[in-house]
Coordinates of C-alpha atoms and ligand atoms in Angstrom, one line a residue:
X969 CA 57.9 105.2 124.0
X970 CA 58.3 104.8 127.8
X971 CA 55.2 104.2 129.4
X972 CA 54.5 106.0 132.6
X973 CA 54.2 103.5 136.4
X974 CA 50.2 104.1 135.8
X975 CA 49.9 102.6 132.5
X976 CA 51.7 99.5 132.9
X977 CA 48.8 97.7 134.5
X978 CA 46.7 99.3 132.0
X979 CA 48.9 98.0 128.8
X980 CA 49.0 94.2 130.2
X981 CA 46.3 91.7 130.0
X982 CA 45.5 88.4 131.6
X983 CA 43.3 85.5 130.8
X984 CA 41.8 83.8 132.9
X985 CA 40.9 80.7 131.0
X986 CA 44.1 80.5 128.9
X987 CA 46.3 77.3 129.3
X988 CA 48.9 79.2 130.3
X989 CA 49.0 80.2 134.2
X990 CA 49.0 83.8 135.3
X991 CA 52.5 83.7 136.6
X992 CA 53.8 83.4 133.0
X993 CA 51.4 85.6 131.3
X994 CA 52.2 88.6 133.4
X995 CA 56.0 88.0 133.5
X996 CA 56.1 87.0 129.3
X997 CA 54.3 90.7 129.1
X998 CA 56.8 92.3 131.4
X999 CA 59.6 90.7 129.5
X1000 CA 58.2 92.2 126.6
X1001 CA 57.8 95.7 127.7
X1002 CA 61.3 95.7 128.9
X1003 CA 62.7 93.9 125.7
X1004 CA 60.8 96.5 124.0
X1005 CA 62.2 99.4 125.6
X1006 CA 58.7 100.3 127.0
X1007 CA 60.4 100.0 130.5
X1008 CA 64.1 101.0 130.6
X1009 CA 67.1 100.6 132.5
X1010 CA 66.7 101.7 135.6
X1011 CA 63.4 102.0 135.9
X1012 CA 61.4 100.5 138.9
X1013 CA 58.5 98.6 138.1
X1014 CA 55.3 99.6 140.7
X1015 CA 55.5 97.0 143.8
X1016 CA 54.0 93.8 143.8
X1017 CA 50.8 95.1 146.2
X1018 CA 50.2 97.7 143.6
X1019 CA 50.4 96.1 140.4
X1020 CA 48.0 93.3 141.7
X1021 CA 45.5 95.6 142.9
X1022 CA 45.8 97.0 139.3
X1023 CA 45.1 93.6 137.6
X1024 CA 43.3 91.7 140.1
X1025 CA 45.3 88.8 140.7
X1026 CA 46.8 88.1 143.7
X1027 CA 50.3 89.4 145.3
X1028 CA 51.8 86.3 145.1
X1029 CA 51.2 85.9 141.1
X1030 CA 53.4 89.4 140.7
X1031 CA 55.7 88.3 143.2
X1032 CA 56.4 84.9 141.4
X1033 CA 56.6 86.6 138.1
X1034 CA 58.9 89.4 139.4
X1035 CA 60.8 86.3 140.9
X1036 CA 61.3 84.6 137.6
X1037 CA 62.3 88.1 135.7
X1038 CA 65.0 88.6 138.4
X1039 CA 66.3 85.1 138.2
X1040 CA 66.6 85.2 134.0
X1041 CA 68.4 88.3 134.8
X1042 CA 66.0 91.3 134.0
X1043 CA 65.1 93.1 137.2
X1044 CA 67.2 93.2 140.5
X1045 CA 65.1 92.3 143.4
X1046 CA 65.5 93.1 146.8
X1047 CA 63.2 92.6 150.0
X1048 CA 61.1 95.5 150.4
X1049 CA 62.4 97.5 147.6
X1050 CA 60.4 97.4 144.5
X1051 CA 62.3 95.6 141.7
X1052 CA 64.5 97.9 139.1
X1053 CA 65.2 96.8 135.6
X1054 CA 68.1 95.8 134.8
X1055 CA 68.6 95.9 130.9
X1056 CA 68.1 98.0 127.9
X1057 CA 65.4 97.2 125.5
X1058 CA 67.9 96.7 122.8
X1059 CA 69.5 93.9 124.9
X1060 CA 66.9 91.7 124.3
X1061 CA 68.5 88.4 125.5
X1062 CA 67.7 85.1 124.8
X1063 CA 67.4 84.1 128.3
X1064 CA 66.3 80.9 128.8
X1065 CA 62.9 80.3 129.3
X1066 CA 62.0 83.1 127.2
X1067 CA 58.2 82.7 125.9
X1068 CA 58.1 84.8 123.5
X1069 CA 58.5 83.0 119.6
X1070 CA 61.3 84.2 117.5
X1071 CA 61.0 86.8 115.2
X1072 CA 62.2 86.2 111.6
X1073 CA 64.6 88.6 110.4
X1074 CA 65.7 88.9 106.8
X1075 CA 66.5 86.0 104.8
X1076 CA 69.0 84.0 106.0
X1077 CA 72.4 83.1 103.4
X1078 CA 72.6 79.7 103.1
X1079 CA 75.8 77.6 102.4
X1080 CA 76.1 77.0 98.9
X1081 CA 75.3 73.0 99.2
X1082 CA 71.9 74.1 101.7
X1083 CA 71.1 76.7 98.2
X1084 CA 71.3 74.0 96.0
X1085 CA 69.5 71.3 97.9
X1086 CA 66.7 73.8 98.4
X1087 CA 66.7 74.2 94.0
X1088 CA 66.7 70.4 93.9
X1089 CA 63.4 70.4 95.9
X1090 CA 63.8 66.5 96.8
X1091 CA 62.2 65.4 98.7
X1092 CA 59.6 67.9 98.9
X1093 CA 58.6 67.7 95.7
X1094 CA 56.5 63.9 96.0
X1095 CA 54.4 64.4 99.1
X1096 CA 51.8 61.7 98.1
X1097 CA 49.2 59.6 100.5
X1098 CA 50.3 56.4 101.4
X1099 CA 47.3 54.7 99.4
X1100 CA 46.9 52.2 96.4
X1101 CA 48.5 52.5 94.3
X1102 CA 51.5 54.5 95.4
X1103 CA 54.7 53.5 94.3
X1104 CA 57.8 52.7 96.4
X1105 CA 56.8 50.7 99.2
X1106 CA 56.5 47.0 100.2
X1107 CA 54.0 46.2 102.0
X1108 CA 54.8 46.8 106.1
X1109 CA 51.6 45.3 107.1
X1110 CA 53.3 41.6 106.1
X1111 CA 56.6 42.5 108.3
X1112 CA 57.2 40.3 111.2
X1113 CA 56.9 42.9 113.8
X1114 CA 56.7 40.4 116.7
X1115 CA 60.1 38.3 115.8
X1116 CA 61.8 41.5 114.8
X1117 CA 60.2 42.6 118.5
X1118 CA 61.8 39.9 120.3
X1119 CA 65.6 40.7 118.4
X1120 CA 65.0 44.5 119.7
X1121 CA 63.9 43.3 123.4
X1122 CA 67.4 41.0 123.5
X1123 CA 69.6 43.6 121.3
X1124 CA 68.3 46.2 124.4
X1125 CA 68.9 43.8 127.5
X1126 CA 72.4 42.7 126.4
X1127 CA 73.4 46.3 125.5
X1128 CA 75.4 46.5 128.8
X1129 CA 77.7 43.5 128.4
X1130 CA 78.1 44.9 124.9
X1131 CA 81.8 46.2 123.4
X1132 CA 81.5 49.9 122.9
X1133 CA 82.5 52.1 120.2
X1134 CA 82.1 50.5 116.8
X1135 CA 80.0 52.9 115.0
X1136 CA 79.4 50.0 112.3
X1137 CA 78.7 46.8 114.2
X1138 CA 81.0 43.7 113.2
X1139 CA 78.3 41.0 113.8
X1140 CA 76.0 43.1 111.1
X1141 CA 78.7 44.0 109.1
X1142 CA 79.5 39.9 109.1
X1143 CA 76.1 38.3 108.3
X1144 CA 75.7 41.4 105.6
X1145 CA 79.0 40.2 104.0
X1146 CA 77.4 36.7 103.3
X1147 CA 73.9 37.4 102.6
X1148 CA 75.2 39.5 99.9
X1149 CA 77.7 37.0 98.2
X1150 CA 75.9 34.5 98.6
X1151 CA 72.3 36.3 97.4
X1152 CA 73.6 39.1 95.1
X1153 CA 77.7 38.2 94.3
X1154 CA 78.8 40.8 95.8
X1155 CA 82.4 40.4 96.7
X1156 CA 83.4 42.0 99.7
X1157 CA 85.2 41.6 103.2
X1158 CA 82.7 42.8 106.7
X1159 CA 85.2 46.0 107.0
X1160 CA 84.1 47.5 103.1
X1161 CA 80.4 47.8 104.9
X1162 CA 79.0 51.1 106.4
X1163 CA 75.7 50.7 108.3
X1164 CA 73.5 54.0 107.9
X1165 CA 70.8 55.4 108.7
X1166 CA 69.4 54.8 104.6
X1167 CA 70.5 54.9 100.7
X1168 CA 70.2 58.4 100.4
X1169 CA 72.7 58.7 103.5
X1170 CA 75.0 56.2 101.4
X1171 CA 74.4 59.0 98.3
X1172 CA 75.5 62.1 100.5
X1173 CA 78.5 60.0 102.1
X1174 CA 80.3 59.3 98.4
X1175 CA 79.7 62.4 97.4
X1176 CA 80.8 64.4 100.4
X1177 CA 83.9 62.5 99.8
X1178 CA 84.6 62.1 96.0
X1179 CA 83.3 65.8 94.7
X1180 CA 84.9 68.5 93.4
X1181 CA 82.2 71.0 92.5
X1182 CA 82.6 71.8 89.0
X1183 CA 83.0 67.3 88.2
X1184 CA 80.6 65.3 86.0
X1185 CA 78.3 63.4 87.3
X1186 CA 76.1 60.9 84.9
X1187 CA 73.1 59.6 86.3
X1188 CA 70.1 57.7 84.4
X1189 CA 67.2 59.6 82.6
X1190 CA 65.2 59.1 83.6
X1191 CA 65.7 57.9 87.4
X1192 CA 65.7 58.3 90.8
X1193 CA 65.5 62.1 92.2
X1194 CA 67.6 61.4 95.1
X1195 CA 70.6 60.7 93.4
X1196 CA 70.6 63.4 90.9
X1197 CA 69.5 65.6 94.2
X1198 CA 72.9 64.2 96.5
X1199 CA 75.1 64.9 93.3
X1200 CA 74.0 68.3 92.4
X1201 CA 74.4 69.5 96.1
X1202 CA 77.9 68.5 96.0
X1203 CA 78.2 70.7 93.3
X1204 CA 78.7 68.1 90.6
X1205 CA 77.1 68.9 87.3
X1206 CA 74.7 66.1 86.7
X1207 CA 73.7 65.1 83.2
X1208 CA 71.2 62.6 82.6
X1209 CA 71.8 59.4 80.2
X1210 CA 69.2 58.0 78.4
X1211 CA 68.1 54.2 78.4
X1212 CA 67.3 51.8 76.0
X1213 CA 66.8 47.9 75.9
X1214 CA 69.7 47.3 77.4
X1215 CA 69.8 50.1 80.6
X1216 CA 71.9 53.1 80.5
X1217 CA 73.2 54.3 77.4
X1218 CA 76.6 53.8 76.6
X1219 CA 78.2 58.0 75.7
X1220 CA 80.7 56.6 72.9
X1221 CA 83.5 59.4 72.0
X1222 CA 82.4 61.4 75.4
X1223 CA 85.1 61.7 78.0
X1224 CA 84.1 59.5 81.0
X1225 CA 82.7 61.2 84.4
X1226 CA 83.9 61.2 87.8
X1227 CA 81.2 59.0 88.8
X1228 CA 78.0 57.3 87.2
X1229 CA 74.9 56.2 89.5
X1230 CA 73.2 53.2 87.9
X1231 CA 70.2 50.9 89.1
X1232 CA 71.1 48.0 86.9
X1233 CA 69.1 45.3 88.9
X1234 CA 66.0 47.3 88.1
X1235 CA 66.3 50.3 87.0
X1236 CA 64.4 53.5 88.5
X1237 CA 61.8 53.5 87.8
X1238 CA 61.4 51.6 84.7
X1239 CA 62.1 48.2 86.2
X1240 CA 64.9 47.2 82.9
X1241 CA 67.6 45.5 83.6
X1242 CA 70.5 46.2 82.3
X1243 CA 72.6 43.5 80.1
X1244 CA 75.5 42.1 80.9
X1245 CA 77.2 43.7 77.7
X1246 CA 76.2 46.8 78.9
X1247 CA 77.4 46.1 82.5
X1248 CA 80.9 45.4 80.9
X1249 CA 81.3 48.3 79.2
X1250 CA 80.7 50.6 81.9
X1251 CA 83.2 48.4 84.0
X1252 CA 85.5 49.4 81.3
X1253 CA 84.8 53.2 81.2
X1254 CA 87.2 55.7 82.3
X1255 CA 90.6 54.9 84.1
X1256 CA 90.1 52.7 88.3
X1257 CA 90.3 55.4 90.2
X1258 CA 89.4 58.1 87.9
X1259 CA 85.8 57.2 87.0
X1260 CA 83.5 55.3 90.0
X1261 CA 80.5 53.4 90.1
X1262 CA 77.4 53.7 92.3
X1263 CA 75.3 51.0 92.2
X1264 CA 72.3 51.2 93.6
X1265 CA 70.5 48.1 94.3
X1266 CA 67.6 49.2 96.4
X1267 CA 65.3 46.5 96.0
X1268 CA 67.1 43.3 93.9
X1269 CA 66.1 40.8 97.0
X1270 CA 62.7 40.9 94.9
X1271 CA 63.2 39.1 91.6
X1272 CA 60.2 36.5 90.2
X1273 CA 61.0 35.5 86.6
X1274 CA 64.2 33.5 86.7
X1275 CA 67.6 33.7 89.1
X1276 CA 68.1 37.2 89.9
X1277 CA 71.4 38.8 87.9
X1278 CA 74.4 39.0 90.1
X1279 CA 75.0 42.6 91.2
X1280 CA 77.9 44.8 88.9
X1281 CA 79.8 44.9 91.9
X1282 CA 80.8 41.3 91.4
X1283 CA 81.9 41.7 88.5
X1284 CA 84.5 44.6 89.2
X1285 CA 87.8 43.4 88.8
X1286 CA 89.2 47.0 90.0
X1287 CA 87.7 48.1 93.0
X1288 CA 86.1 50.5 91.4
X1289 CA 81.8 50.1 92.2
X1290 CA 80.4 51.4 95.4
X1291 CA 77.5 48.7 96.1
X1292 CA 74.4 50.9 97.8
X1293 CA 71.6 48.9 99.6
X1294 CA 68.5 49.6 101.7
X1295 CA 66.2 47.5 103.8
X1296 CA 63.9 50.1 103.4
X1297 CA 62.6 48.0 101.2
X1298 CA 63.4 44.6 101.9
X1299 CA 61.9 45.4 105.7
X1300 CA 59.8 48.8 106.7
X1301 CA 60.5 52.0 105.3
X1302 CA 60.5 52.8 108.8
X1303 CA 63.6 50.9 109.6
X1304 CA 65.8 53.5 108.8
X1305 CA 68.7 51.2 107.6
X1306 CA 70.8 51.3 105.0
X1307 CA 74.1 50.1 103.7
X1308 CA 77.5 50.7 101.6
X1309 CA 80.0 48.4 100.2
X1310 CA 83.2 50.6 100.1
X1311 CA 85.9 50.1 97.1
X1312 CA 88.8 49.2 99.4
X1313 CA 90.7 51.7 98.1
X1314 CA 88.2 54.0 99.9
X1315 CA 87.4 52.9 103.2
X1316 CA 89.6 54.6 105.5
X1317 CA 88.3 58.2 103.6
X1318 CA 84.2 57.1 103.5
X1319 CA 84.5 56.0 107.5
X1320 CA 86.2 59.2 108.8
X1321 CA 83.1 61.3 106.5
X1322 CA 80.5 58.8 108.1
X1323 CA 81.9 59.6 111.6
X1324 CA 82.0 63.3 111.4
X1325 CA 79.1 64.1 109.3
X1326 CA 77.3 61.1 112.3
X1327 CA 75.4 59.1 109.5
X1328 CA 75.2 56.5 112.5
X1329 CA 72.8 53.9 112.8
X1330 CA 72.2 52.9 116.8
X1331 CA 73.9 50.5 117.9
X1332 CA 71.4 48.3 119.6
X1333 CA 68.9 48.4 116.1
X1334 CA 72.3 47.0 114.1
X1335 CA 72.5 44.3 116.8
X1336 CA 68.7 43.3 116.3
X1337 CA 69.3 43.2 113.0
X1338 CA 72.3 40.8 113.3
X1339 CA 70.4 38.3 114.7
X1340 CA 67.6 38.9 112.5
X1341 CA 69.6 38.0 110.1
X1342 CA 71.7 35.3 111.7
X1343 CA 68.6 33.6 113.1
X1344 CA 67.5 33.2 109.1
X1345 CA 64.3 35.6 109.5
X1346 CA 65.1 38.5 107.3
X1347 CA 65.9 35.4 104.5
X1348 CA 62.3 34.1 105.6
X1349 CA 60.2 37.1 105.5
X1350 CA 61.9 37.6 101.6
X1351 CA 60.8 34.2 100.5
X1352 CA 57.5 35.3 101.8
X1353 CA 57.6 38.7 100.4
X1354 CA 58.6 37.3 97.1
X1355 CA 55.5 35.1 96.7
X1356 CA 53.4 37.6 97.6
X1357 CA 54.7 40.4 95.9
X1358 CA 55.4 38.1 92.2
X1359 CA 51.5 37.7 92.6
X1360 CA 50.7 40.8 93.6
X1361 CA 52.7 41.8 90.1
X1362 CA 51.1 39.5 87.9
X1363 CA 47.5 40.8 89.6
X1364 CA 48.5 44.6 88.9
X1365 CA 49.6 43.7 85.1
X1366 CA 46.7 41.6 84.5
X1367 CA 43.9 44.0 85.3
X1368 CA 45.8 46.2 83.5
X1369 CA 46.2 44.5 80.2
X1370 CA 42.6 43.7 81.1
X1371 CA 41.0 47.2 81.5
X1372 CA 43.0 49.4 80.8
X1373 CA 44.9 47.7 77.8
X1374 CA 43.8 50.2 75.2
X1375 CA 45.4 53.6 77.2
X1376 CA 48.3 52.0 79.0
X1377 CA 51.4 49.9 77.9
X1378 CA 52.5 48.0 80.6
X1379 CA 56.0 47.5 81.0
X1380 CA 56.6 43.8 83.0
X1381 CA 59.4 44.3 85.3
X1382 CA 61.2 41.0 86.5
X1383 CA 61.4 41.8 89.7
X1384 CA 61.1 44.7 92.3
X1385 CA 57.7 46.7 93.8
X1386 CA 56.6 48.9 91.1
X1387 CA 56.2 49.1 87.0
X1388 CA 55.6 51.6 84.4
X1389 CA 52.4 51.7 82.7
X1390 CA 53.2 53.9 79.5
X1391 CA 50.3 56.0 78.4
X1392 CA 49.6 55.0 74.4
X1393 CA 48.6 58.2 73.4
X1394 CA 49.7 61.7 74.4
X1395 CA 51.5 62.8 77.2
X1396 CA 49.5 64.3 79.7
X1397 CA 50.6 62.1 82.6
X1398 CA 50.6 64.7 84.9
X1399 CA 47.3 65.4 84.6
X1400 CA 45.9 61.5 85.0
X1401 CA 48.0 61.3 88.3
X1402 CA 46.1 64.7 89.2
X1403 CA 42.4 62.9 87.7
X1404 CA 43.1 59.4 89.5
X1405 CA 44.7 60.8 92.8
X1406 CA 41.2 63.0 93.1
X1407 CA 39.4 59.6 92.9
X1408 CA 41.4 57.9 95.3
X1409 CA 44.3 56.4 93.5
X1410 CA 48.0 57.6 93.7
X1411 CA 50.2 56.9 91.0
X1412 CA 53.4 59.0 89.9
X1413 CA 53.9 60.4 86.9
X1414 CA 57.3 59.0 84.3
X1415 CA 57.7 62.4 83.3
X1416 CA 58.0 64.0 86.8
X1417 CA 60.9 61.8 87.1
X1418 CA 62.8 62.7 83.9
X1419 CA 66.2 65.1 84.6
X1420 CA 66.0 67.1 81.4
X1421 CA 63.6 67.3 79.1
X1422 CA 60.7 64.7 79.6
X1423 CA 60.7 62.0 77.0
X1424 CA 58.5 59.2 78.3
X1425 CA 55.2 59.7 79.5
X1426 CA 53.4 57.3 82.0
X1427 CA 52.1 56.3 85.5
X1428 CA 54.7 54.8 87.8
X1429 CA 53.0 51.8 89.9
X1430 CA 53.1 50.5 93.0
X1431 CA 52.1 46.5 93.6
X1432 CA 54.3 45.0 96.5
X1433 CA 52.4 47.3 99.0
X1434 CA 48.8 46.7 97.9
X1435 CA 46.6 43.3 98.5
X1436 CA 45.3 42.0 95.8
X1437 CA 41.6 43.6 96.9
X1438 CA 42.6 47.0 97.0
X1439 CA 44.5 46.7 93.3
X1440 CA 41.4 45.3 92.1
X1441 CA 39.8 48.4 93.4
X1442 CA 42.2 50.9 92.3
X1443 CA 41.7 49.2 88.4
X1444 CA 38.2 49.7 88.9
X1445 CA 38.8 53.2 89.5
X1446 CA 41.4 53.7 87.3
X1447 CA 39.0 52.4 84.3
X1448 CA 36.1 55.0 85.3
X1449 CA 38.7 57.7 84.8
X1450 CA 40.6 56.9 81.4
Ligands
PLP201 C1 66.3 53.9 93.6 C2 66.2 54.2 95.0 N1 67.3 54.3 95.8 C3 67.3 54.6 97.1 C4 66.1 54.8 97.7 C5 66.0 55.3 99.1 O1 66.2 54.5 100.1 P1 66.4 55.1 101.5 O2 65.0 55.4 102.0 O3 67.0 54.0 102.3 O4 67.2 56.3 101.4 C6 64.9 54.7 97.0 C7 63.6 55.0 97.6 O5 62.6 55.1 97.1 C8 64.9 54.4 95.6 O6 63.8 54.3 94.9

């Protein structure tokens, strides 16, 4: 409904004490009442002397706010003339500077691969305090934050006698090459290596570039949710393989996938590793360039019981694994870096996807990192982080075996920064993380991270992250609950 010249002082209100000034009050409420259609085209609003006697403010607030409505384009204004509006209420333009928050209209139809990410619900689904005992983590209170410091400070003053361009940094890509050959056999030249932003980035790149929707995907079951999520948005259907001793489960008589996502370090989240018979026949599977790998080794630089096992992708003879690492881990979780070892065959097709989808890490963080590495810190802080987090392990499983030995098995993982406690009796695992994260403790639950139907039933632990204290405590707590 129009509104007459003598209610418009009447219909807008100013406060006094608000944080925003008058000037943008008054003009976000004439906005409004033209946007709405209250004041049409070709109306002229009352004059600036008028309207201020009307609500008390002073000329020079409606003149400023008339000012700004004529400059985003909604009144003409000329000296002496009182101001005419300039735009039906329908024509409610964005103009910039606009005040007023967007309305939501309808539901808006997502891309197929946006529908499906929001069924997978990762990672929204695991929105846990970062307390003892969560899972996942090392510990970022033992990073060297003044050394890596010092890299970032240099990385940033030599930025301008720097080559531009390389989106993937030779000197990192370099002194990745050798510290994995020589710490985890991998086999691969500096060019196979992408630098991004994490793992998961790693996940979306491969299968951006290798899915058909409609193609099998196998992934472990049960495992890590961001894998199964990355697939499943490409449109892959994703079946889950079950484990035994040995890791993954062999499918004998079923046609091989397009591509199988292993953790065979440690796997996720049980900690196995998987056998080298095993590791051969999955090398064998399917036809090179038919079936692909993705190994994922997201935290092998922790190993405590013996030599660490070389990664699979050393033992490819046909270009055929995608090697998938994270110093997430390794470093902070806020690092934000992450790497893959391409299949030669692939390079070309994975570097033209990283480019255009911009999984990009910045420049001058690869840089630090280069010299972080080079300069033998990164291997330091792991021998470190190793000590710490093998007794760290042997605490957690301890205290566990100690007080809680009747309810929980614990399963000893060899290496890596968290282990599966399986509950002995029933299955409620849900409902302990629910009982011990009300007391204080966060744990996950084994079944939570099963793709079908949910088999084993547990508490997924954390240890690299925690002191020794604060496991101690969490036990203490855990006991009074059980
Ligand atoms: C098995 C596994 N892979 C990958 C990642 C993710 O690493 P990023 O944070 O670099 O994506 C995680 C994180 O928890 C993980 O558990």
């Amino acid at each position: 409904m129009p509104v007459s010249d003598d209610m418009i002082a009447a219909l807008i209100e100013l406060k006094r004490t608000g944080e925003e000034g008058l000037v943008a009050q008054l003009a976000s409420q004439l906005r409004e009442l033209i946007g709405s259609g209250r004041i049409g085209r070709g109306r002229a609003l009352p004059s600036s002397r008028r309207l201020a006697s009307e609500l008390g403010v002073s000329r020079n607030t409606v003149t400023y706010a008339f000012e700004q409505l004529a400059a985003e384009g909604y009144l003409a204004a000329s000296h002496g003339r009182r101001p005419v509006v300039t735009v039906d209420g329908d024509e409610r333009i964005e103009a910039a500077g606009v005040a007023t928050p967007h309305v939501r209209s309808g539901t808006p139809r997502l891309s197929p691969w946006a529908s499906r990410l929001k069924q997978a619900d990762w990672p929204m689904s695991y929105q846990a305090p970062m307390k003892p005992l969560r899972p996942g983590h090392g510990d970022a209170r033992e990073f060297p934050n003044e050394i890596w410091a010092r890299c970032l400070r240099r990385s940033a003053v030599r930025a301008a006698k720097r080559e531009l361009g390389p989106v993937n940094r030779p000197r990192l890509r370099e002194a990745l090459a050798q510290y994995l050959a020589a710490s985890r056999g991998v086999r691969a030249t500096a060019d196979q290596i992408l630098i991004l932003p994490s793992a998961q980035a790693a996940l979306t790149l491969i299968a951006a570039v290798l899915i058909t929707p409609g193609e099998e995907v196998w992934v472990e079951d049960p495992g890590y949710p961001g894998a199964a999520a990355a697939f499943r948005a490409s449109g892959a259907r994703v079946g889950g393989i079950r484990l035994d001793e040995e890791g993954m489960q062999r499918m004998p008589g079923v046609a091989a996938p397009k591509l199988i996502f292993m953790t065979p370090s440690h796997q996720h989240p049980t900690g196995r590793l998987m056998s080298l018979t095993r590791r051969i026949e999955f090398l064998r599977l399917g036809k090179p360039g038919k079936t692909w790998i993705v190994e994922d080794d997201y935290d092998g630089e922790f190993h405590y019981d013996s030599r660490p096992v070389p990664a699979l992708q050393g033992l490819d003879a046909h270009g055929r694994v995608f090697y998938v690492g994270t110093f997430a881990k390794a470093m902070t979780s806020d690092i934000r870096l992450g790497y893959l070892v391409v299949p030669p065959a692939l390079v070309g097709a994975l570097e033209i996807a990283q480019r255009h989808i911009g999984l990009i890490a910045a420049a001058h963080i690869q840089e630090a990192l280069a010299e972080f590495i080079a300069d033998g810190h990164f291997l330091a802080h792991l021998r470190r982080m190793r000590r710490l987090y093998h007794a760290r392990r042997d605490h957690l499983v301890e205290g566990l075996e100690r007080h809680l030995g009747e309810v929980l098995a614990v399963e000893v993982p060899s290496g890596g920064i968290q282990l599966v406690a399986r509950l002995k009796r029933g299955r409620a695992d849900q409902a302990a993380v629910k009982r011990l994260g009300e007391a204080g403790v966060v744990t996950r639950a084994l079944s939570g991270l099963a793709l079908e139907r949910p088999r084993d039933h547990g508490l997924l632990l954390g240890f690299a992250a925690w002191r020794e204290n604060e496991i101690s405590a969490a036990l203490r707590t855990m006991a009074s609950c059980f």
